XYZ file of C-alpha atoms in Angstrom:
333
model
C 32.629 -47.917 59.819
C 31.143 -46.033 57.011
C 29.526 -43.230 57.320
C 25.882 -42.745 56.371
C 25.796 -41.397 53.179
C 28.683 -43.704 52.401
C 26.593 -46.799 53.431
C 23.651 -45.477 51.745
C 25.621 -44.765 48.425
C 26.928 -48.992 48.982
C 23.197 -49.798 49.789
C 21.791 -48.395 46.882
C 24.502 -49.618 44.025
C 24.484 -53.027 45.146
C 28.473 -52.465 47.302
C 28.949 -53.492 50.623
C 26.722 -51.660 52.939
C 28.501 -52.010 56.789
C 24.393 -51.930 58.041
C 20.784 -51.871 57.328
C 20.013 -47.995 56.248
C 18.120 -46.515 59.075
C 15.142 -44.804 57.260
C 16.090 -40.833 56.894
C 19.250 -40.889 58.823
C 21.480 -40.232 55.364
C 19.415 -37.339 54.711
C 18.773 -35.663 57.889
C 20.759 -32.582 58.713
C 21.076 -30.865 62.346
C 18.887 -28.088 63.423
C 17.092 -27.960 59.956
C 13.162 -28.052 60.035
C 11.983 -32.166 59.242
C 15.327 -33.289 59.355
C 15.741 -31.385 55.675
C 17.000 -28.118 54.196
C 12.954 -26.934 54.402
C 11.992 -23.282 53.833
C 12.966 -20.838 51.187
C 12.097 -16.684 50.111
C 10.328 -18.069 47.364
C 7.641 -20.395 49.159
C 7.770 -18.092 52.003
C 5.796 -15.401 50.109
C 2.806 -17.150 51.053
C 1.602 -18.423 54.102
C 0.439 -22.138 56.074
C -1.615 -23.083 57.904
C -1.380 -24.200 61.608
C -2.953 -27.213 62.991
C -6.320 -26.304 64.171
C -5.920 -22.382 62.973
C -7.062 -20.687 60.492
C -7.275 -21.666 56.966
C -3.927 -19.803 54.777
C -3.026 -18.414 51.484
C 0.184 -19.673 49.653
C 2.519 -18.199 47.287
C 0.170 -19.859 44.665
C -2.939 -18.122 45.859
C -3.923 -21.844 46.790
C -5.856 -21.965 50.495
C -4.940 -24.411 52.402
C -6.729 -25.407 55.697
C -5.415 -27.774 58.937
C -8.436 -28.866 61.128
C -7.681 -29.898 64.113
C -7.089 -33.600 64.518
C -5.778 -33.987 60.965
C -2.500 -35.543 60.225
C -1.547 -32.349 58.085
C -3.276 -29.312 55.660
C -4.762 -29.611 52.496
C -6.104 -27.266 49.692
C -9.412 -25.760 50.122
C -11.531 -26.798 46.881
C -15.067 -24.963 47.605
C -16.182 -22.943 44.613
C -15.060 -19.948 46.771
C -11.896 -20.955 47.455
C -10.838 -23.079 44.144
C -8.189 -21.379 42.285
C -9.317 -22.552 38.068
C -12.882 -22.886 37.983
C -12.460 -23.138 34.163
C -9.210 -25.204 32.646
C -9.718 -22.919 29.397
C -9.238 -19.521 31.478
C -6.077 -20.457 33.938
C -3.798 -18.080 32.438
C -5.810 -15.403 33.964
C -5.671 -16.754 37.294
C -2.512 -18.871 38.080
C 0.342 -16.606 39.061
C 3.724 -18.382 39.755
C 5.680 -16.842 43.152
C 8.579 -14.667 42.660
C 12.036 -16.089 42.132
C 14.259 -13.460 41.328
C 14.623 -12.165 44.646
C 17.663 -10.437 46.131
C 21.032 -12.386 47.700
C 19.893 -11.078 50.642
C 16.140 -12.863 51.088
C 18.303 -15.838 50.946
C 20.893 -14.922 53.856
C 18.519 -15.990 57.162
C 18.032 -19.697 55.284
C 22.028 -20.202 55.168
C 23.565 -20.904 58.400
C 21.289 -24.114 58.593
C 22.812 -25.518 55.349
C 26.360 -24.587 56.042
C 26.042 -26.254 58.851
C 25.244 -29.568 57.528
C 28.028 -32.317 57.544
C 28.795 -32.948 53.807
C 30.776 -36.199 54.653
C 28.411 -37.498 57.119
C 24.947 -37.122 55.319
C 23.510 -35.136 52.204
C 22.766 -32.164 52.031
C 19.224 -32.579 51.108
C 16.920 -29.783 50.040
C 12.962 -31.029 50.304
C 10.399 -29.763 47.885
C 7.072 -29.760 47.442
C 4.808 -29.839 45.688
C 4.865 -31.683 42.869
C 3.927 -31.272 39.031
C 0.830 -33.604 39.234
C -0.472 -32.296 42.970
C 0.129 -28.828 42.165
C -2.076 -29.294 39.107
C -5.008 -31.288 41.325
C -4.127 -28.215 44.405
C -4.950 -25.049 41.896
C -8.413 -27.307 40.860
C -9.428 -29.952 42.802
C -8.719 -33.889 42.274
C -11.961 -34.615 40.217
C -11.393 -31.495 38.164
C -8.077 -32.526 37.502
C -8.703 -35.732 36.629
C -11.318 -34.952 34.079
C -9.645 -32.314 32.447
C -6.777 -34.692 31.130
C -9.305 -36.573 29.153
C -11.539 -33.557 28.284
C -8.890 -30.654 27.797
C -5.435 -32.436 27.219
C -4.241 -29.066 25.230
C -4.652 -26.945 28.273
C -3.603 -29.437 31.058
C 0.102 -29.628 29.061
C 0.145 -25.682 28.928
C -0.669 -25.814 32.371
C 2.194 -28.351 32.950
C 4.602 -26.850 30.907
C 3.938 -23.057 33.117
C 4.214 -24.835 36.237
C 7.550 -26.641 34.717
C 9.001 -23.294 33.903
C 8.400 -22.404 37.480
C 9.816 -25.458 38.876
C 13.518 -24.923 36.627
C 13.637 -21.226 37.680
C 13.014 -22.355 41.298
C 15.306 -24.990 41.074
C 18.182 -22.903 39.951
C 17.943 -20.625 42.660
C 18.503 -23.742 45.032
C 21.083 -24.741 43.365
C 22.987 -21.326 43.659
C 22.099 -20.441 46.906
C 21.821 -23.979 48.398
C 24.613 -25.994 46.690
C 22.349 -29.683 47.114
C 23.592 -33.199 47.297
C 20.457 -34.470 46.849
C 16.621 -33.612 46.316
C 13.786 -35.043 48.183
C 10.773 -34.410 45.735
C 7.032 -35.010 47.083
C 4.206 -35.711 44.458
C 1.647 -38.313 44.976
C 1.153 -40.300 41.818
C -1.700 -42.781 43.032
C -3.897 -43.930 45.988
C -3.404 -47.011 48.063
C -4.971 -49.395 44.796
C -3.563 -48.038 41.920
C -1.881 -45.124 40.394
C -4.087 -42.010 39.629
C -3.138 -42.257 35.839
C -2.458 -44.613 33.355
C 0.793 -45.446 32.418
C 0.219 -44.002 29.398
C -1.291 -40.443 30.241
C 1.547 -40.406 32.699
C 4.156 -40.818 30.114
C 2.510 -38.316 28.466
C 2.218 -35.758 30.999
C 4.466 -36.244 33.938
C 7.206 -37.802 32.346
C 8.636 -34.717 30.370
C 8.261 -32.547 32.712
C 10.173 -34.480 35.360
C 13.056 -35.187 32.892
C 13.348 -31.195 32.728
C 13.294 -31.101 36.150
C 15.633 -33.792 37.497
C 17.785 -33.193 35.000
C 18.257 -29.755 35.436
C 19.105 -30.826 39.253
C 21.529 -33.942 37.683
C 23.192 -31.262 35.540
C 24.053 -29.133 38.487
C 25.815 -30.571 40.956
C 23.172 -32.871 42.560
C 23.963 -36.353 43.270
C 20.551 -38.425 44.166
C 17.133 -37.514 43.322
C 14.490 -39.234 46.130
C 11.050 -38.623 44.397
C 7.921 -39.398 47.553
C 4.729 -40.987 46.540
C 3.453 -43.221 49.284
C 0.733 -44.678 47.122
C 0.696 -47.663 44.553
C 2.830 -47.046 41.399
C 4.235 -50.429 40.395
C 3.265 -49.648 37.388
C 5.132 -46.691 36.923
C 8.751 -47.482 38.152
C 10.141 -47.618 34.333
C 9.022 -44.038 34.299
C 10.634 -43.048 37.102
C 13.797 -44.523 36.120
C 13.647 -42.816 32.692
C 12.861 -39.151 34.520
C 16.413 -40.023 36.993
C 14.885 -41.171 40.236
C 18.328 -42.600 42.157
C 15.313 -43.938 45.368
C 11.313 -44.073 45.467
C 10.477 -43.367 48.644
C 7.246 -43.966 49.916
C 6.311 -47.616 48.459
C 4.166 -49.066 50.156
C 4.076 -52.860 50.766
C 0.976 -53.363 48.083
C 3.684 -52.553 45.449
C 5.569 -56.050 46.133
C 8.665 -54.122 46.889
C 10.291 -57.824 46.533
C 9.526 -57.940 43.563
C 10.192 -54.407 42.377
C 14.037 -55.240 43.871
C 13.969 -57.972 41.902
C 13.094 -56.605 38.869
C 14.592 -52.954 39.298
C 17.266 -53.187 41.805
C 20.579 -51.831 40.015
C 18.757 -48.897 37.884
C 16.605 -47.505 41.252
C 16.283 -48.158 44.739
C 13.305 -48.530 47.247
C 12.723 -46.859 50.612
C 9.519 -47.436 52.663
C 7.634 -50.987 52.609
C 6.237 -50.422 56.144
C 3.412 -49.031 55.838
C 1.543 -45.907 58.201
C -1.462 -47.367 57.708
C -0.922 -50.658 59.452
C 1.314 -48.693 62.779
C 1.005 -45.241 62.624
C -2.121 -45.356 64.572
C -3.631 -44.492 67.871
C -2.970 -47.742 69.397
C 0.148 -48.852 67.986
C 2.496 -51.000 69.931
C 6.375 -51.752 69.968
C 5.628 -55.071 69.337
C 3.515 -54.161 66.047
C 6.009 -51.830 64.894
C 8.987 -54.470 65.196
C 7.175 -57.017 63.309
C 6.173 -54.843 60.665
C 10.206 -53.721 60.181
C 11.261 -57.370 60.768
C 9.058 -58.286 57.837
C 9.888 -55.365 55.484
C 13.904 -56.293 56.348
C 13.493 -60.150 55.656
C 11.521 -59.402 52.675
C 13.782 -57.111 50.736
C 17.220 -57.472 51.999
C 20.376 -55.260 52.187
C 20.816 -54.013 48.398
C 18.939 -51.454 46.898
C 16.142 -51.101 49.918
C 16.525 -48.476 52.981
C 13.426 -49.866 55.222
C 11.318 -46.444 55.979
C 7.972 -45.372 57.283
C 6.005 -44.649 54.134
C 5.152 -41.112 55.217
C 7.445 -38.017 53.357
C 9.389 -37.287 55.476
C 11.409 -38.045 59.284
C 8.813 -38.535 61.729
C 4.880 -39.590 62.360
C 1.784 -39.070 62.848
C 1.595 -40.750 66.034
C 4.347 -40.043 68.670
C 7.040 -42.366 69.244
C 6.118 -44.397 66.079
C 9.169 -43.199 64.010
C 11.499 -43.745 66.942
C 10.120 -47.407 67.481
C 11.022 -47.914 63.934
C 14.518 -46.527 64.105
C 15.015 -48.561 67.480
C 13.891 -51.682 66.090
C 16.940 -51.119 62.871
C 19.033 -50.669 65.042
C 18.326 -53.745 66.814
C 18.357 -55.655 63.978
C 22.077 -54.023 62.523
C 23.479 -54.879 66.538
């Protein structure tokens, strides 16, 4: 029997998977926080919110609030709490966290990646956030939005700074944490469509990821899983020229099908059942096997790992992500 990471490795290069890859089980290590290597010195500088506490600072100086009832935090955008007020004048106010910190900030974040089984899953370091949603976190969505059209010069300094950061985090992962593989959260669209063109993406998000993931490529990291449980059909040949190995996150109005079809060989999908249609207050075994029986039917055994569309092990909804993992392994019995 293979292991996991072994089947997922067949799964996802068209081999001879043993079984149907049961959502994050590859990347989920023991005892670590989400099922990933989560938590670092460098985003622990700031704070986060708790669900139904009080609203928190982050390394970035961006506040982030968790009302109670909410499925998770999300910046603060009042004008007293909004980071750039004024695209022209971030310099003066964005202020990238600390990375060179000492061996020994590192030393209470080990144990849980040591202890990871190398041969059984992927070591698998999660972060977040991502290029595009830390731009639309310092400023707001409409904001951000605007000011690609209306200040394009500032919004690729802006990228470029937050870039910069992203590399000199992303070596000190590397050295301390030794990856397999990089779980990468940025939301590129909304349920309809993706939140840029194709074109504005290429030219602002593209570069910067193919600094990025190939700085991780380059250094000893196998896969690259890039989340963004939105629409973004259109942007898959992007994401294959940045190095994405697996878009997680696709949800079913992509016509993952078709995406296999088309892609399969030069990227892989994970997700096609969607939160929106069983993550829910009433949700039902019954619903939730239906929805994977679909998704399984649809896409098949090569180059799809059937997933909830959320980032990351788990749900909104208790039980939901365990109904899901109970039905796959149904199905491989």
């Amino acid at each position: 029997m293979l292991t996991k990471r072994q089947n997922l490795m067949e799964t996802i290069t068209g081999g001879n998977p043993d079984r149907i890859v049961n959502q994050y089980e590859a990347f989920v290590c023991t005892d670590a926080i989400y099922g990933m290597i989560m938590g670092d010195p460098i985003t622990a500088q700031g704070k986060s919110p708790m669900p139904g506490g009080q609203p928190e600072k982050n390394a970035w100086g961006i506040t982030f609030a968790w009302p109670e009832g909410h499925p998770g935090g999300f910046p603060v955008h009042d004008e007293a709490h909004k980071v750039v007020k004024d695209i022209t004048k971030w310099r003066d106010v964005v202020k990238a966290p600390k990375t060179d910190l000492p061996p020994e900030a590192w030393e209470p974040y080990l144990p849980t990646v040591e202890a990871i089984d190398r041969n059984e899953v992927f070591a698998t370091a999660f972060v977040a956030p991502g290029v595009f949603e830390m731009c639309h976190h310092l400023m707001g969505m409409d904001d951000c939005l605007l000011n690609f059209y209306e200040e394009p010069e500032e919004m690729h300094a802006l990228i470029d700074y937050i870039t910069e950061y992203e590399l000199r985090y992303a070596a000190e992962i590397v050295k301390y944490y030794k990856p397999d593989c990089i779980f990468h959260h940025d939301d590129w669209g909304s349920s309809k469509n993706s939140f840029l063109s194709p074109d504005m993406f290429e030219e602002f998000i593209v570069p910067a990821y193919k600094k990025i993931y190939g700085f991780y490529k380059a250094n000893g990291v196998q896969l690259i899983v890039h989340h963004s449980d939105s629409y973004a059909a259109n942007l898959v040949p992007h994401m294959i020229e940045m190095g994405i190995d697996i878009w997680q996150g696709c949800i079913s109005n992509n016509n993952v099908p078709e995406l296999i079809k088309k892609y399969g060989g030069k990227i892989s999908f994970m997700g096609n059942i969607d939160n929106s249609l069983i993550d829910k207050e009433d949700w039902t075994k019954e619903g939730v096997a239906a929805e994977v029986q679909k998704a399984v039917e649809e896409c098949g055994k090569h180059y799809f790992i059937p997933c909830i569309t959320q980032g990351g092990p788990g749900s909104v909804y208790l039980g939901v992500y365990e109904a899901i993992t109970e039905e796959i392994n149904r199905l491989n019995k």
